[in-house]
Amino acid sequence: MRLCFASNNAHKLDEIRPLLPAGVELLSLADIGCAEELPETQETLEGNARQKAEYVWEHYGVACFADDTGLEVEALNGAPGVYSARYAGPQRNAADNVALLLQELQDQPNRRAQFRTVVALVLPDGRRPVFEGAVEGQIAEELHGEGGFGYDPVFRPEQHQHTFAEMPLAEKNTMSHRARAVEKLVTFLQQEL
Ligand code: IMP
């Protein structure tokens, strides 16, 4: 089964590839000849994930899934949430986003947060299932680690001493929001193969 992952984020492709069953040939946007920015104008994670996957299906005719992730911080009433990528501005810069987050949480004792991912799958027969995964944790006081991407250097998953950026990818994949959502996608795909 040929299946495109509608993301330009190479880190995400690397994360997801080892999680998929053998019968799935994972295609990147480059593999299907898509070099354009995908629309992402909805106000929910599910809306954005569906919008991206649907766009690829409509314009490229390939079965496809897309994800959208948000970091939901309790003391910020769930922000940055669906705006996580653009938190510090339209430049979508991870260092700027993390700096703003630490600034907003300065002197804030409640560091509770969760990453939440929605994966939307578009199948040629018209089915449109969605899968969700989340991981709870704490926002660190400062950056730790060089690995991962995005908010990884400041997110310490529950019951762990290290941030995602301090963990090998294989360890992040045992607990991450995206891995949990993809696990549900995989269970679904296994029934289809
Ligand atoms: P998107 O799903 O690519 O739109 O991600 C939204 C925002 O969350 C971006 O700023 C990403 O860098 C960040 N993000 C998504 N997944 C992760 C992750 O696994 N770790 C850290 N940051 C992430």
Coordinates of N, CA and C and ligand atoms in Angstrom, one line a residue:
M1 N 0.8 -1.2 0.0 CA 0.0 0.0 0.0 C 0.9 1.2 0.0
R2 N 0.7 2.1 -1.0 CA 1.4 3.4 -1.1 C 0.7 4.5 -0.3
L3 N 1.4 5.1 0.6 CA 0.7 6.0 1.5 C 1.6 7.2 1.7
C4 N 1.1 8.4 1.4 CA 1.9 9.6 1.6 C 1.7 10.2 3.0
F5 N 2.7 10.7 3.6 CA 2.6 11.4 4.8 C 2.8 12.9 4.5
A6 N 1.7 13.6 4.6 CA 1.6 15.0 4.1 C 2.3 16.0 5.1
S7 N 3.6 15.9 5.2 CA 4.4 16.8 6.0 C 5.7 17.1 5.4
N8 N 6.1 18.3 5.5 CA 7.5 18.7 5.0 C 8.5 18.6 6.1
N9 N 8.1 18.1 7.3 CA 9.0 18.1 8.4 C 9.8 16.7 8.4
A10 N 11.1 16.8 8.0 CA 11.9 15.5 7.9 C 12.0 14.8 9.2
H11 N 12.0 15.5 10.3 CA 12.0 14.9 11.6 C 10.8 14.0 11.8
K12 N 9.7 14.5 11.4 CA 8.4 13.7 11.6 C 8.5 12.4 10.7
L13 N 9.0 12.6 9.5 CA 9.0 11.4 8.6 C 10.0 10.3 9.3
D14 N 11.1 10.8 9.8 CA 12.0 9.9 10.4 C 11.4 9.2 11.7
E15 N 10.6 10.0 12.4 CA 9.9 9.4 13.6 C 8.9 8.3 13.2
I16 N 8.2 8.6 12.1 CA 7.0 7.7 11.8 C 7.4 6.5 11.0
R17 N 8.5 6.6 10.2 CA 8.9 5.5 9.3 C 9.0 4.2 10.1
P18 N 9.8 4.1 11.2 CA 10.0 2.8 11.9 C 8.7 2.3 12.5
L19 N 7.7 3.1 12.6 CA 6.5 2.7 13.3 C 5.5 2.0 12.4
L20 N 5.6 2.2 11.1 CA 4.6 1.7 10.1 C 4.8 0.2 9.8
P21 N 3.7 -0.5 9.5 CA 3.9 -1.9 9.1 C 4.6 -2.1 7.8
A22 N 5.2 -3.3 7.6 CA 6.0 -3.6 6.4 C 5.3 -3.4 5.1
G23 N 4.0 -3.6 5.1 CA 3.3 -3.5 3.8 C 3.0 -2.1 3.4
V24 N 3.4 -1.1 4.1 CA 3.1 0.3 3.8 C 4.4 0.9 3.2
E25 N 4.2 1.4 2.0 CA 5.4 2.2 1.3 C 5.1 3.6 1.7
L26 N 5.9 4.2 2.5 CA 5.7 5.6 3.0 C 6.3 6.5 2.0
L27 N 5.5 7.5 1.5 CA 5.9 8.4 0.5 C 6.0 9.8 1.2
S28 N 7.0 10.6 0.9 CA 7.0 12.0 1.4 C 6.3 12.9 0.3
L29 N 6.1 14.1 0.7 CA 5.5 15.1 -0.3 C 6.4 15.2 -1.5
A30 N 7.8 15.2 -1.3 CA 8.7 15.3 -2.4 C 8.5 14.1 -3.3
D31 N 8.3 12.9 -2.7 CA 8.1 11.7 -3.5 C 7.0 11.7 -4.5
I32 N 5.9 12.5 -4.1 CA 4.7 12.6 -5.0 C 4.8 13.9 -5.8
G33 N 5.9 14.6 -5.7 CA 6.1 15.8 -6.6 C 5.3 17.0 -6.0
C34 N 5.1 17.0 -4.7 CA 4.4 18.2 -4.1 C 5.4 19.0 -3.4
A35 N 5.6 20.2 -3.9 CA 6.6 21.1 -3.3 C 5.9 22.4 -2.7
E36 N 4.6 22.4 -2.7 CA 3.8 23.5 -2.2 C 3.6 23.5 -0.7
E37 N 3.3 24.6 -0.2 CA 2.9 24.8 1.2 C 1.5 24.3 1.3
L38 N 1.2 23.4 2.2 CA -0.2 22.8 2.4 C -1.0 23.8 3.2
P39 N -2.3 23.9 2.8 CA -3.2 24.8 3.6 C -3.4 24.3 5.0
E40 N -3.4 25.2 5.9 CA -3.5 24.9 7.4 C -4.2 26.0 8.1
T41 N -5.5 26.2 7.7 CA -6.2 27.5 8.1 C -7.3 27.2 9.1
Q42 N -7.4 26.0 9.6 CA -8.5 25.7 10.5 C -8.2 26.1 12.0
E43 N -9.2 26.0 12.8 CA -9.0 26.4 14.2 C -8.9 25.3 15.2
T44 N -8.8 24.1 14.6 CA -8.6 22.9 15.5 C -7.5 22.0 14.9
L45 N -6.9 21.2 15.8 CA -5.9 20.2 15.3 C -6.5 19.3 14.2
E46 N -7.7 18.8 14.6 CA -8.4 17.9 13.7 C -8.7 18.5 12.3
G47 N -9.2 19.8 12.4 CA -9.5 20.5 11.2 C -8.3 20.7 10.3
N48 N -7.1 21.0 10.9 CA -5.9 21.2 10.1 C -5.4 19.9 9.5
A49 N -5.4 18.8 10.3 CA -4.9 17.5 9.8 C -5.8 17.1 8.7
R50 N -7.1 17.2 8.8 CA -8.0 16.8 7.7 C -7.8 17.6 6.5
Q51 N -7.6 18.9 6.7 CA -7.4 19.8 5.5 C -6.2 19.5 4.7
K52 N -5.1 19.2 5.4 CA -3.8 18.9 4.7 C -3.9 17.6 4.0
A53 N -4.5 16.5 4.6 CA -4.6 15.2 4.0 C -5.6 15.3 2.8
E54 N -6.7 16.0 2.9 CA -7.6 16.1 1.9 C -7.0 16.9 0.7
Y55 N -6.2 17.9 0.9 CA -5.6 18.7 -0.1 C -4.7 17.8 -1.0
V56 N -3.9 16.9 -0.3 CA -3.0 16.0 -1.1 C -3.8 15.0 -1.9
W57 N -4.9 14.5 -1.3 CA -5.7 13.6 -2.1 C -6.4 14.2 -3.3
E58 N -6.9 15.4 -3.1 CA -7.6 16.1 -4.2 C -6.6 16.5 -5.3
H59 N -5.4 17.0 -5.0 CA -4.5 17.5 -6.0 C -3.5 16.5 -6.5
Y60 N -3.3 15.4 -5.8 CA -2.2 14.4 -6.2 C -2.8 13.0 -6.3
G61 N -4.0 12.8 -5.8 CA -4.6 11.5 -6.0 C -3.9 10.3 -5.3
V62 N -3.3 10.6 -4.2 CA -2.6 9.6 -3.5 C -3.2 9.4 -2.1
A63 N -3.4 8.2 -1.6 CA -3.9 8.0 -0.3 C -2.9 8.6 0.7
C64 N -3.4 9.2 1.7 CA -2.5 10.1 2.5 C -2.9 10.3 3.9
F65 N -2.0 10.5 4.8 CA -2.4 11.0 6.1 C -1.6 12.2 6.5
A66 N -2.1 13.0 7.4 CA -1.5 14.3 7.8 C -1.6 14.3 9.3
D67 N -0.7 15.0 10.0 CA -0.9 15.2 11.4 C -0.9 16.7 11.7
D68 N -1.5 17.0 12.9 CA -1.3 18.4 13.4 C -1.1 18.2 14.9
T69 N -0.2 19.0 15.4 CA 0.2 18.8 16.8 C 0.1 20.2 17.5
G70 N -0.3 20.2 18.8 CA -0.3 21.4 19.6 C 0.3 21.1 20.9
L71 N 0.9 22.1 21.5 CA 1.4 22.0 22.9 C 0.4 22.8 23.7
E72 N -0.3 22.1 24.6 CA -1.3 22.8 25.4 C -0.9 23.0 26.9
V73 N -0.7 24.2 27.2 CA -0.1 24.5 28.5 C -1.2 24.9 29.5
E74 N -1.3 24.2 30.6 CA -2.4 24.5 31.5 C -2.5 25.9 32.0
A75 N -1.3 26.5 32.5 CA -1.3 27.8 33.0 C -1.6 28.9 32.0
L76 N -1.6 28.5 30.7 CA -1.9 29.4 29.6 C -3.2 29.1 29.0
N77 N -4.0 28.4 29.7 CA -5.4 28.0 29.3 C -5.4 27.3 27.9
G78 N -4.4 26.4 27.8 CA -4.3 25.6 26.6 C -3.5 26.2 25.4
A79 N -3.0 27.4 25.6 CA -2.2 28.0 24.5 C -0.8 27.3 24.7
P80 N 0.0 27.3 23.6 CA -0.3 27.8 22.2 C -1.2 26.9 21.4
G81 N -1.4 25.7 21.8 CA -2.4 24.8 21.1 C -2.3 24.8 19.6
V82 N -3.4 25.0 18.9 CA -3.3 24.9 17.5 C -2.4 25.9 16.8
Y83 N -2.0 27.0 17.6 CA -1.1 28.0 17.1 C 0.3 27.7 17.5
S84 N 0.7 26.5 17.9 CA 2.0 26.2 18.4 C 3.1 26.6 17.4
A85 N 2.9 26.3 16.1 CA 4.0 26.6 15.1 C 4.2 28.1 14.9
R86 N 3.1 28.9 15.1 CA 3.2 30.3 14.9 C 3.2 31.1 16.2
Y87 N 3.5 30.5 17.3 CA 3.3 31.1 18.6 C 4.0 32.5 18.7
A88 N 5.3 32.5 18.2 CA 6.0 33.8 18.4 C 6.0 34.6 17.1
G89 N 5.2 34.2 16.1 CA 5.0 35.0 14.9 C 5.1 34.1 13.6
P90 N 4.8 34.8 12.5 CA 4.6 34.0 11.2 C 5.9 33.4 10.7
Q91 N 7.0 33.8 11.3 CA 8.3 33.1 10.8 C 8.4 31.7 11.3
R92 N 7.5 31.2 12.1 CA 7.4 29.8 12.5 C 8.8 29.3 13.0
N93 N 9.4 30.1 13.9 CA 10.8 29.7 14.3 C 10.7 29.0 15.7
A94 N 11.3 27.8 15.7 CA 11.2 27.0 17.0 C 11.9 27.7 18.2
A95 N 13.1 28.3 17.9 CA 13.8 29.0 19.0 C 13.0 30.2 19.5
D96 N 12.4 30.9 18.6 CA 11.5 32.1 19.1 C 10.3 31.6 19.9
N97 N 9.7 30.5 19.4 CA 8.5 29.9 20.1 C 8.9 29.5 21.5
V98 N 10.0 28.8 21.6 CA 10.4 28.3 22.9 C 10.8 29.5 23.9
A99 N 11.4 30.5 23.3 CA 11.8 31.6 24.1 C 10.6 32.3 24.7
L100 N 9.6 32.5 23.8 CA 8.3 33.1 24.2 C 7.6 32.3 25.3
L101 N 7.6 31.0 25.1 CA 6.9 30.1 26.1 C 7.6 30.3 27.4
L102 N 8.9 30.2 27.5 CA 9.6 30.4 28.8 C 9.4 31.7 29.4
Q103 N 9.3 32.7 28.6 CA 9.0 34.1 29.1 C 7.6 34.2 29.7
E104 N 6.6 33.6 29.0 CA 5.2 33.6 29.4 C 5.1 32.8 30.7
L105 N 5.9 31.8 30.9 CA 5.8 31.0 32.1 C 6.8 31.4 33.3
Q106 N 7.4 32.5 33.0 CA 8.4 33.0 34.1 C 7.7 33.2 35.4
D107 N 8.2 32.7 36.5 CA 7.7 32.7 37.8 C 6.3 32.0 37.9
Q108 N 6.0 31.2 37.0 CA 4.8 30.4 37.0 C 5.1 29.0 37.6
P109 N 4.6 28.7 38.8 CA 4.9 27.4 39.4 C 4.2 26.2 38.6
N110 N 3.0 26.5 38.0 CA 2.3 25.4 37.3 C 2.9 25.2 35.9
R111 N 3.7 24.1 35.8 CA 4.4 23.9 34.5 C 3.7 22.8 33.7
R112 N 2.5 22.4 34.1 CA 1.8 21.2 33.5 C 1.4 21.6 32.0
A113 N 1.7 20.6 31.1 CA 1.3 20.8 29.7 C 1.1 19.4 29.1
Q114 N 0.5 19.4 27.9 CA 0.5 18.2 27.1 C 0.7 18.5 25.7
F115 N 1.3 17.5 25.0 CA 1.4 17.5 23.5 C 0.2 16.7 23.1
R116 N -0.5 17.2 22.1 CA -1.6 16.4 21.5 C -1.5 16.4 20.0
T117 N -1.6 15.2 19.4 CA -1.5 15.1 17.9 C -2.8 14.5 17.4
V118 N -3.3 15.0 16.3 CA -4.4 14.4 15.6 C -3.8 13.9 14.2
V119 N -4.0 12.7 13.9 CA -3.7 12.2 12.5 C -5.0 11.9 11.8
A120 N -5.0 12.5 10.6 CA -6.2 12.3 9.7 C -5.8 11.5 8.5
L121 N -6.5 10.4 8.2 CA -6.2 9.5 7.1 C -7.3 9.7 6.0
V122 N -6.9 9.8 4.8 CA -7.8 9.9 3.6 C -7.6 8.7 2.7
L123 N -8.6 7.9 2.6 CA -8.5 6.7 1.8 C -9.3 6.9 0.5
P124 N -8.9 6.3 -0.6 CA -9.5 6.5 -1.9 C -11.0 6.0 -1.9
D125 N -11.4 5.1 -1.0 CA -12.8 4.7 -1.0 C -13.7 5.6 -0.2
G126 N -13.2 6.8 0.2 CA -14.0 7.8 0.9 C -14.0 7.8 2.4
R127 N -13.4 6.8 3.0 CA -13.3 6.8 4.5 C -12.3 7.8 4.9
R128 N -12.6 8.4 6.1 CA -11.8 9.5 6.6 C -11.6 9.4 8.1
P129 N -10.9 8.3 8.6 CA -10.8 8.1 10.0 C -9.7 9.1 10.6
V130 N -9.9 9.5 11.9 CA -8.9 10.3 12.6 C -8.4 9.5 13.8
F131 N -7.2 9.8 14.2 CA -6.6 9.1 15.4 C -5.9 10.1 16.2
E132 N -6.0 10.0 17.6 CA -5.5 11.0 18.5 C -4.5 10.4 19.5
G133 N -3.5 11.1 19.8 CA -2.5 10.7 20.8 C -2.1 11.9 21.6
A134 N -1.8 11.7 22.9 CA -1.4 12.8 23.8 C -0.3 12.2 24.8
V135 N 0.5 13.2 25.2 CA 1.4 12.8 26.3 C 1.5 14.0 27.3
E136 N 1.3 13.7 28.6 CA 1.4 14.8 29.6 C 2.8 15.0 30.1
G137 N 3.1 16.2 30.5 CA 4.4 16.5 31.1 C 4.5 17.8 31.7
Q138 N 5.7 18.3 31.8 CA 6.0 19.6 32.4 C 6.9 20.4 31.5
I139 N 6.7 21.7 31.5 CA 7.6 22.6 30.8 C 8.8 22.9 31.7
A140 N 10.0 22.6 31.2 CA 11.2 22.9 32.0 C 11.5 24.4 32.2
E141 N 12.3 24.7 33.1 CA 12.6 26.2 33.3 C 13.6 26.7 32.3
E142 N 14.4 25.8 31.7 CA 15.3 26.2 30.6 C 15.5 25.1 29.6
L143 N 16.2 25.3 28.5 CA 16.3 24.3 27.5 C 17.3 23.2 27.9
H144 N 17.0 22.0 27.6 CA 17.9 20.9 27.9 C 17.9 19.9 26.6
G145 N 19.1 19.6 26.1 CA 19.2 18.6 25.1 C 19.3 19.2 23.7
E146 N 19.8 18.4 22.8 CA 20.1 18.9 21.4 C 19.3 18.1 20.4
G147 N 18.6 17.1 20.8 CA 17.9 16.2 19.8 C 16.5 16.8 19.5
G148 N 15.7 16.0 18.7 CA 14.4 16.4 18.5 C 14.2 17.6 17.7
F149 N 13.1 18.3 17.9 CA 12.8 19.6 17.2 C 11.7 20.3 18.0
G150 N 11.4 21.5 17.5 CA 10.2 22.3 18.1 C 10.4 22.5 19.6
Y151 N 9.4 22.1 20.4 CA 9.4 22.4 21.8 C 10.1 21.3 22.6
D152 N 10.7 20.3 21.9 CA 11.4 19.2 22.6 C 12.3 19.6 23.7
P153 N 13.2 20.6 23.5 CA 14.1 20.9 24.6 C 13.5 21.4 25.9
V154 N 12.2 21.8 25.9 CA 11.6 22.2 27.2 C 10.5 21.3 27.6
F155 N 10.2 20.2 26.9 CA 9.1 19.3 27.4 C 9.7 18.1 28.0
R156 N 9.3 17.9 29.3 CA 9.8 16.8 30.1 C 8.5 15.9 30.3
P157 N 8.4 14.7 29.7 CA 7.2 13.9 29.8 C 7.1 13.4 31.3
E158 N 5.9 13.2 31.7 CA 5.5 12.7 33.0 C 6.4 11.5 33.4
Q159 N 6.9 11.6 34.7 CA 7.7 10.5 35.2 C 9.0 10.2 34.5
H160 N 9.5 11.3 33.9 CA 10.8 11.2 33.2 C 11.7 12.4 33.7
Q161 N 13.0 12.1 33.8 CA 13.9 13.2 34.3 C 14.4 14.0 33.1
H162 N 14.3 13.5 31.9 CA 14.9 14.1 30.7 C 13.8 14.7 29.8
T163 N 14.2 15.8 29.1 CA 13.3 16.3 28.0 C 13.3 15.4 26.8
F164 N 12.4 15.6 25.9 CA 12.4 14.9 24.7 C 13.7 15.1 23.9
A165 N 14.2 16.3 24.0 CA 15.5 16.6 23.2 C 16.7 15.9 23.8
E166 N 16.6 15.4 25.0 CA 17.7 14.6 25.6 C 17.6 13.1 25.4
M167 N 16.5 12.7 24.8 CA 16.2 11.3 24.6 C 16.6 10.8 23.2
P168 N 17.0 9.6 23.1 CA 17.2 9.0 21.7 C 15.8 8.9 21.1
L169 N 15.7 9.0 19.8 CA 14.4 9.0 19.1 C 13.6 7.8 19.5
A170 N 14.2 6.6 19.6 CA 13.5 5.4 19.9 C 12.8 5.5 21.3
E171 N 13.4 6.2 22.2 CA 12.8 6.4 23.5 C 11.6 7.4 23.4
K172 N 11.8 8.4 22.7 CA 10.7 9.4 22.5 C 9.5 8.6 21.9
N173 N 9.8 7.7 21.0 CA 8.7 7.0 20.2 C 8.0 6.0 21.1
T174 N 8.5 5.7 22.3 CA 7.8 4.8 23.2 C 6.6 5.5 23.9
M175 N 6.6 6.9 23.9 CA 5.6 7.6 24.7 C 5.1 8.8 24.0
S176 N 5.6 9.2 22.9 CA 5.2 10.5 22.4 C 3.7 10.6 21.9
H177 N 3.2 11.8 21.9 CA 1.9 12.1 21.3 C 1.7 11.5 19.9
R178 N 2.7 11.8 19.1 CA 2.6 11.4 17.7 C 2.7 9.8 17.6
A179 N 3.6 9.3 18.3 CA 3.7 7.8 18.3 C 2.4 7.1 18.7
R180 N 1.8 7.7 19.7 CA 0.5 7.2 20.2 C -0.6 7.3 19.2
A181 N -0.6 8.4 18.5 CA -1.6 8.5 17.4 C -1.3 7.6 16.3
V182 N 0.0 7.5 15.9 CA 0.4 6.6 14.8 C 0.1 5.2 15.1
E183 N 0.3 4.8 16.4 CA 0.0 3.4 16.8 C -1.4 3.1 16.5
K184 N -2.3 4.0 16.7 CA -3.8 3.7 16.4 C -3.9 3.7 14.8
L185 N -3.2 4.5 14.1 CA -3.2 4.5 12.7 C -2.7 3.1 12.2
V186 N -1.7 2.6 12.8 CA -1.1 1.4 12.4 C -2.0 0.2 12.6
T187 N -2.7 0.2 13.8 CA -3.7 -0.8 14.1 C -4.7 -0.9 13.0
F188 N -5.2 0.3 12.6 CA -6.2 0.4 11.5 C -5.6 -0.1 10.2
L189 N -4.4 0.3 9.9 CA -3.8 -0.1 8.6 C -3.6 -1.6 8.5
Q190 N -3.2 -2.2 9.6 CA -3.0 -3.6 9.7 C -4.2 -4.4 9.3
Q191 N -5.4 -3.9 9.6 CA -6.6 -4.5 9.3 C -6.9 -4.4 7.8
E192 N -6.3 -3.4 7.2 CA -6.6 -3.1 5.7 C -5.6 -3.9 4.8
L193 N -4.5 -4.3 5.3 CA -3.4 -4.9 4.5 C -3.7 -6.4 4.1
Ligands
IMP1 P1 2.8 20.9 13.4 O1 1.9 19.7 13.7 O2 3.9 20.6 12.6 O3 2.0 22.1 12.9 O4 3.4 21.4 14.8 C1 3.0 22.5 15.5 C2 4.1 23.0 16.4 O5 4.4 22.0 17.4 C3 5.4 23.3 15.7 O6 6.0 24.4 16.3 C4 6.2 22.0 16.0 O7 7.6 22.4 16.0 C5 5.7 21.6 17.3 N1 5.8 20.2 17.5 C6 5.1 19.3 16.8 N2 5.5 18.0 17.2 C7 6.4 18.2 18.1 C8 7.2 17.3 18.9 O8 7.2 16.1 18.8 N3 8.1 17.9 19.7 C9 8.3 19.2 19.9 N4 7.6 20.1 19.2 C10 6.7 19.6 18.3

